[in-house]
Structure formats: C-alpha cells, structure tokens
Tab-separated table of C-alpha atoms in Angstrom:
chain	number	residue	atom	x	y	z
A	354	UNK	CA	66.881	80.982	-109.304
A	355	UNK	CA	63.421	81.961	-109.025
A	356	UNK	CA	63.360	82.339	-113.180
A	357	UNK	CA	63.600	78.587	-113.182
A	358	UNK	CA	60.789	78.119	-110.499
A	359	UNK	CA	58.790	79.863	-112.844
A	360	UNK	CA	59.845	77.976	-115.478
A	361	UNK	CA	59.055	74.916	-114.060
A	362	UNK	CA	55.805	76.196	-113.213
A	363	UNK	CA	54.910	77.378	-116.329
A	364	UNK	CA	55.295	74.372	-117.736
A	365	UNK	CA	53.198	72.795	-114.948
A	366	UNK	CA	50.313	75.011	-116.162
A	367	UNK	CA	50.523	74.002	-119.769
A	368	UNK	CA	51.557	70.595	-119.744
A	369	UNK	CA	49.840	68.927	-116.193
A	370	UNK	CA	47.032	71.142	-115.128
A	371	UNK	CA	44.873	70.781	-118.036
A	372	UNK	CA	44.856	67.301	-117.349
A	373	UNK	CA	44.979	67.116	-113.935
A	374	UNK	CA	43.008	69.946	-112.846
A	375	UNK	CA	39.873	67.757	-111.773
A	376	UNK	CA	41.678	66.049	-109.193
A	377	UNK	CA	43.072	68.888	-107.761
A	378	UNK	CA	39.789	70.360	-107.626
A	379	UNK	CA	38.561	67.416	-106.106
A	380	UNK	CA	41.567	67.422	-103.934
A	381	UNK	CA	40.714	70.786	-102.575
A	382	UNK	CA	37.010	69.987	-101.969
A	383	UNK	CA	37.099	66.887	-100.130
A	384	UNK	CA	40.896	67.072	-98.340
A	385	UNK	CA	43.575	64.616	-98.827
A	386	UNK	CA	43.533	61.139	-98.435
A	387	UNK	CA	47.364	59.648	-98.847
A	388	UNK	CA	47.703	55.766	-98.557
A	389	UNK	CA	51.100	56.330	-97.487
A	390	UNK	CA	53.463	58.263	-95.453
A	391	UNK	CA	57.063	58.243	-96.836
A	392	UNK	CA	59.909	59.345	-94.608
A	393	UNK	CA	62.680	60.231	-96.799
A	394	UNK	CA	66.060	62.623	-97.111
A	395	UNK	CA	65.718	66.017	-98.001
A	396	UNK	CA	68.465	64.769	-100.824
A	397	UNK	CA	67.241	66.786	-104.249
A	398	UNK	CA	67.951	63.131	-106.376
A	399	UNK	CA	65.563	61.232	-104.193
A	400	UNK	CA	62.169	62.574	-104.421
A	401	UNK	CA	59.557	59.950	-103.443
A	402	UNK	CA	56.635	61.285	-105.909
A	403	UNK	CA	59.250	61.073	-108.700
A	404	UNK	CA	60.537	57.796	-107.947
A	405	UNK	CA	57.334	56.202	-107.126
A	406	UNK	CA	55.700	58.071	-110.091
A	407	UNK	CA	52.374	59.178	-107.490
A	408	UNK	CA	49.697	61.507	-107.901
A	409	UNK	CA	48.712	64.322	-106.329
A	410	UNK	CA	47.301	63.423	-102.833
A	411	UNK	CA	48.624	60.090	-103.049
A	412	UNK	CA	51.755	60.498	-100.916
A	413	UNK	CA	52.197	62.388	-97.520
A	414	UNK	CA	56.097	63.403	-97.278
A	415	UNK	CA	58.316	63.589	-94.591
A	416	UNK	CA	61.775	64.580	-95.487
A	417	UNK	CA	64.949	65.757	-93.618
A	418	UNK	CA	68.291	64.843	-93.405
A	419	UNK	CA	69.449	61.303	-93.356
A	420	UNK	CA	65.865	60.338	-93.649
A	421	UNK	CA	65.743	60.225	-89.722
A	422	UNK	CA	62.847	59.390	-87.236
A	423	UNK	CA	64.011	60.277	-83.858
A	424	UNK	CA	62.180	57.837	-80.645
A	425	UNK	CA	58.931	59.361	-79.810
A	426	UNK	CA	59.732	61.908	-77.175
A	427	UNK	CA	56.323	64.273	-75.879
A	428	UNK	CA	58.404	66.516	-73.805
A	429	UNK	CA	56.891	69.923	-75.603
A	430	UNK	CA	59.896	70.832	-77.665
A	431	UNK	CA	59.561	71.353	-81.171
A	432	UNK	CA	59.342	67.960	-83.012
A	433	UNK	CA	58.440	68.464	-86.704
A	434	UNK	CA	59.152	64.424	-87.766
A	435	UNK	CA	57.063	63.312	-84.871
A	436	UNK	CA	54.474	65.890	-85.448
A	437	UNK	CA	53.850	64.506	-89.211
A	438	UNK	CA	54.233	60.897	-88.157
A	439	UNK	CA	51.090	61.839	-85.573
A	440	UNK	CA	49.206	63.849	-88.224
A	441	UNK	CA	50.053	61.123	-90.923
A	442	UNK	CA	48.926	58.066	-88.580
A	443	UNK	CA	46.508	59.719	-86.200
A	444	UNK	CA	44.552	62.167	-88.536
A	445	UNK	CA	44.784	61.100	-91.829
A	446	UNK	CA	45.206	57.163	-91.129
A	447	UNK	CA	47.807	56.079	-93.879
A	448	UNK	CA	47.938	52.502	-94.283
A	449	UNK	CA	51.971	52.411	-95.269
A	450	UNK	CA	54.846	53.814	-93.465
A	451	UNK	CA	57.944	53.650	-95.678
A	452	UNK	CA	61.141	54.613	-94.587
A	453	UNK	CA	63.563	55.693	-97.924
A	454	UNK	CA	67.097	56.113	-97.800
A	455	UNK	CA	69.571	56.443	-100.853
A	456	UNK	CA	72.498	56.198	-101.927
A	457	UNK	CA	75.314	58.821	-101.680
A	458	UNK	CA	73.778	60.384	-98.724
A	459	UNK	CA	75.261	63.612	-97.228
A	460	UNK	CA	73.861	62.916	-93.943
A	461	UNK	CA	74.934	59.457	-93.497
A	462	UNK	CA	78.701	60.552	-94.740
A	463	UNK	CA	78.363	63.339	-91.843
A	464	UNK	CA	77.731	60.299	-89.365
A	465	UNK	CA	80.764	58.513	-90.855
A	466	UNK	CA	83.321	61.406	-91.377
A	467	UNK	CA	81.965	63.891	-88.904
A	468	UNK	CA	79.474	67.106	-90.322
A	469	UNK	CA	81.168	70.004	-92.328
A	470	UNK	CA	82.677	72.921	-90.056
A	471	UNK	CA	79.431	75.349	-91.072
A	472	UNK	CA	76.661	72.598	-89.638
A	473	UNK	CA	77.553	72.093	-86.440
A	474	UNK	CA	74.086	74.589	-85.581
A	475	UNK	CA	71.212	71.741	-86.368
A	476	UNK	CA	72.949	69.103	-88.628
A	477	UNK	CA	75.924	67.753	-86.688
A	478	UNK	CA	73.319	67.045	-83.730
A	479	UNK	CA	70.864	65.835	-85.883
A	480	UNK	CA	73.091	63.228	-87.276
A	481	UNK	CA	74.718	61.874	-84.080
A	482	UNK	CA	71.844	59.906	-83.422
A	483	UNK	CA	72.541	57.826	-86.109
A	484	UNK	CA	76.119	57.253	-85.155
A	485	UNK	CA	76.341	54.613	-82.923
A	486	UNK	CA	74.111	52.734	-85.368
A	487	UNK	CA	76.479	53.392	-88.128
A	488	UNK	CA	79.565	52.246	-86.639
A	489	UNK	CA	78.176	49.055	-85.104
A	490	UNK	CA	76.768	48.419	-89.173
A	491	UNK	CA	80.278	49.063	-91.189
A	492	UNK	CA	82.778	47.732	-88.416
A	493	UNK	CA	85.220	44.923	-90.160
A	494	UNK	CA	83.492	45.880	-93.583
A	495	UNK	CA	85.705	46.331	-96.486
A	496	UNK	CA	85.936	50.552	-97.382
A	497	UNK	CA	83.367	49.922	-100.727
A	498	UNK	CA	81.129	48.272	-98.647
A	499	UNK	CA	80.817	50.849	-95.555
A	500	UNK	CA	78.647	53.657	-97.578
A	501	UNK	CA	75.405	51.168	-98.472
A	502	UNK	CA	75.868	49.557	-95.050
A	503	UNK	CA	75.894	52.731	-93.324
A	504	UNK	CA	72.974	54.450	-95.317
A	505	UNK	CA	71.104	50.770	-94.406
A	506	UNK	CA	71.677	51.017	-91.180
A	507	UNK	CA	69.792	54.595	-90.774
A	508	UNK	CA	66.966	52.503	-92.589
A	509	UNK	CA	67.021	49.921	-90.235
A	510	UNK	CA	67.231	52.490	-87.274
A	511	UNK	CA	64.417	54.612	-88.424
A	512	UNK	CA	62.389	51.712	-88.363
A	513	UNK	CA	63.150	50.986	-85.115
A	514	UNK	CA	62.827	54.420	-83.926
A	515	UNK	CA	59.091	54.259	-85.595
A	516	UNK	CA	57.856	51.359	-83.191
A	517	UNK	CA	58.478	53.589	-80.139
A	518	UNK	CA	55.989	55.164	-81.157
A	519	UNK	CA	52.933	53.721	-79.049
A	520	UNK	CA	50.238	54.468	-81.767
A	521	UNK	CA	52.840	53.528	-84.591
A	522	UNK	CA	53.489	50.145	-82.793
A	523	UNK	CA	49.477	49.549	-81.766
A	524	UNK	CA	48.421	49.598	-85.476
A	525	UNK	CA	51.570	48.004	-86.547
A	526	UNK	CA	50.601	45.258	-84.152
A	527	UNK	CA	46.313	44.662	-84.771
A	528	UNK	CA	47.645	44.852	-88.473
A	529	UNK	CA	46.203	48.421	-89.347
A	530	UNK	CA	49.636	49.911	-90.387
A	531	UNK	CA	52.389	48.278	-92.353
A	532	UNK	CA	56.144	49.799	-91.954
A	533	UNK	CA	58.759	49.066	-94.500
A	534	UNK	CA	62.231	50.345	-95.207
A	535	UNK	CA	63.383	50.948	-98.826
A	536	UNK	CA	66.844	51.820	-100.525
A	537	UNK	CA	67.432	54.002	-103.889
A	538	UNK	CA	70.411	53.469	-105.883
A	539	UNK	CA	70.390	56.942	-107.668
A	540	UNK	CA	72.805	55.978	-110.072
A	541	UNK	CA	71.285	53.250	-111.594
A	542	UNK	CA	67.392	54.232	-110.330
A	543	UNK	CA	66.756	50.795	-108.072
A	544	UNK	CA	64.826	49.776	-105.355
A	545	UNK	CA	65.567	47.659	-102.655
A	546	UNK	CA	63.707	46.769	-99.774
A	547	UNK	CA	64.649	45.352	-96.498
A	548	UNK	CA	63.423	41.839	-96.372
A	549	UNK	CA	64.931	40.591	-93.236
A	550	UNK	CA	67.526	41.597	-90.982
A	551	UNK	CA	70.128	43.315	-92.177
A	552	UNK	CA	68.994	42.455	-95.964
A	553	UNK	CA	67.934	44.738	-98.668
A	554	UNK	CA	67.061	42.867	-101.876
A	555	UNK	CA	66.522	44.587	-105.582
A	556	UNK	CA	62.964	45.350	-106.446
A	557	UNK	CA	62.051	43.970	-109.810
C-alpha cells in the first residue's frame, strides 16, 4: 500500500504545501504550540484533525484503542498514554483535554463480547479495564441501546481516569485546564458532548 501513501502525499505537495508551507516553516522554527490535547481511538473513521477540521500544530493526538486513559500509575513501566498526557499538560501546557470516542468501536465491542482469539497479546488486557465500566453502563438496557452506552461509558471512564492524575486534577481545579468528553456518530458525522452525568447531547 505504500503506492497510495505516495499518492496521498503527492497530492499533499501540490494541493496543501504551497499554501501552507509558511506555517510549517514557522512551525519548525519556533516548536509547537497545540491548544488542545485530544485522546481518541486509533479507529481509521475517527481522526480528530479531520473531524475538527485543525491545522497543523493546532492539535496534540493521543490515540489507541478504545480511546483509553489508564489511572496515573509512576511505577517505571512503559506508559505511552500517560507519557503524552505529561508532555501535553506539563511541557507544552494545552488548555483543553478532550476525550473522543465513536461510534462502532472495535475496542469497546472487545469489552462487550470478549477480544478476537489473535489479541489476547496487548488488546484483550488493554480493554479489560474498561469492562467493569461497561457492564455497570448497559445492564437492563435494551440490545440497540448497549453499543452507544457502552462506547459512553469508556468516555465517561477516561475522564475519570484523567483526574487521577495529580497535575491533570491541580489545573483542572485553579481553572488552568478544561477536560471534556465528546462522542462521533461516524455514520451521520455528529458530535455530542457529555453535558452531565451520564448525558451526551448533539452538537449543533
């Protein structure tokens, strides 16, 4: 597939970089300076700098599966979430943490229906903190309601996870850092956002 990279790229050399080349360049000179810091799934129809139509240096990008922040944990393993949040917060002081989960999510199902037989390595462990979360969300829901619930509930968790974070919850708290969670309906490209607990309303 790397003839469509190239593609893509070639086309990114005629079509943006003319007109966008002075930014990059300034980009490059004086380092980046991202408002916000957008935790989001590694899922290839949600891309935050698509959906939120940003610029270059406008956006620092988390993304894994599920859209996941684990609780803050220093124990000297590897921690690449928590090392971006600390970069993102600490170093390059974003204003916004946004939390962005979607719809038809492959890592939420894997919490609901268990993680395919060839991801039980890294994903099936990943995802099983998000379990106990999911089931408390979609128990007594009707089956078309458990797959927005569910992929809410990771949202809502993520958030939570976040304020362990003792630098995440001191700026949070002296009002230097604003957290929000977000849903995207891929088929129908909406936003919601959580507004209270346990409600997500449409973006318009």
């Amino acid at each position: 597939m790397i003839a469509e990279l190239t593609k893509g790229y070639h086309r990114f050399r005629a079509n943006r970089w003319p007109s966008e080349r002075a930014e990059y360049e300034a980009l490059a000179v004086n380092g980046q300076k991202p408002h916000t810091l957008v935790v989001a799934c590694s899922d290839s129809r949600a891309d935050p700098a698509l959906i939120f139509d940003t610029a270059p240096g406008e956006l620092f990008v988390v993304r894994n599966v599920a859209n996941l922040v684990p609780p803050y944990q220093p124990d000297g393993k590897l921690h690449g979430v928590s090392a971006a949040l600390e970069f993102g917060v600490n170093v390059l002081k974003v204003k916004h943490v946004v939390v962005m989960g979607h719809a038809s999510c492959g890592g939420v199902t894997a919490m609901l229906k268990g993680s395919p037989a060839n991801c039980q390595d890294f994903v099936a462990p990943w995802v099983e903190q998000g379990v106990p979360a999911v089931r408390r969300a979609v128990e007594g829901l009707a089956a078309d309601q458990v797959e927005c619930a569910a992929e809410e509930a990771v949202v809502r968790l993520s958030l939570e996870n976040l304020r362990t974070f003792p630098w995440i919850a001191e700026k949070e708290a002296a009002g230097e850092l604003k957290l929000s969670g977000l849903h995207f309906g891929i088929a129908l490209g909406i936003l919601s956002k959580l507004t209270g607990p346990g409600r997500f309303e449409r973006l318009d």
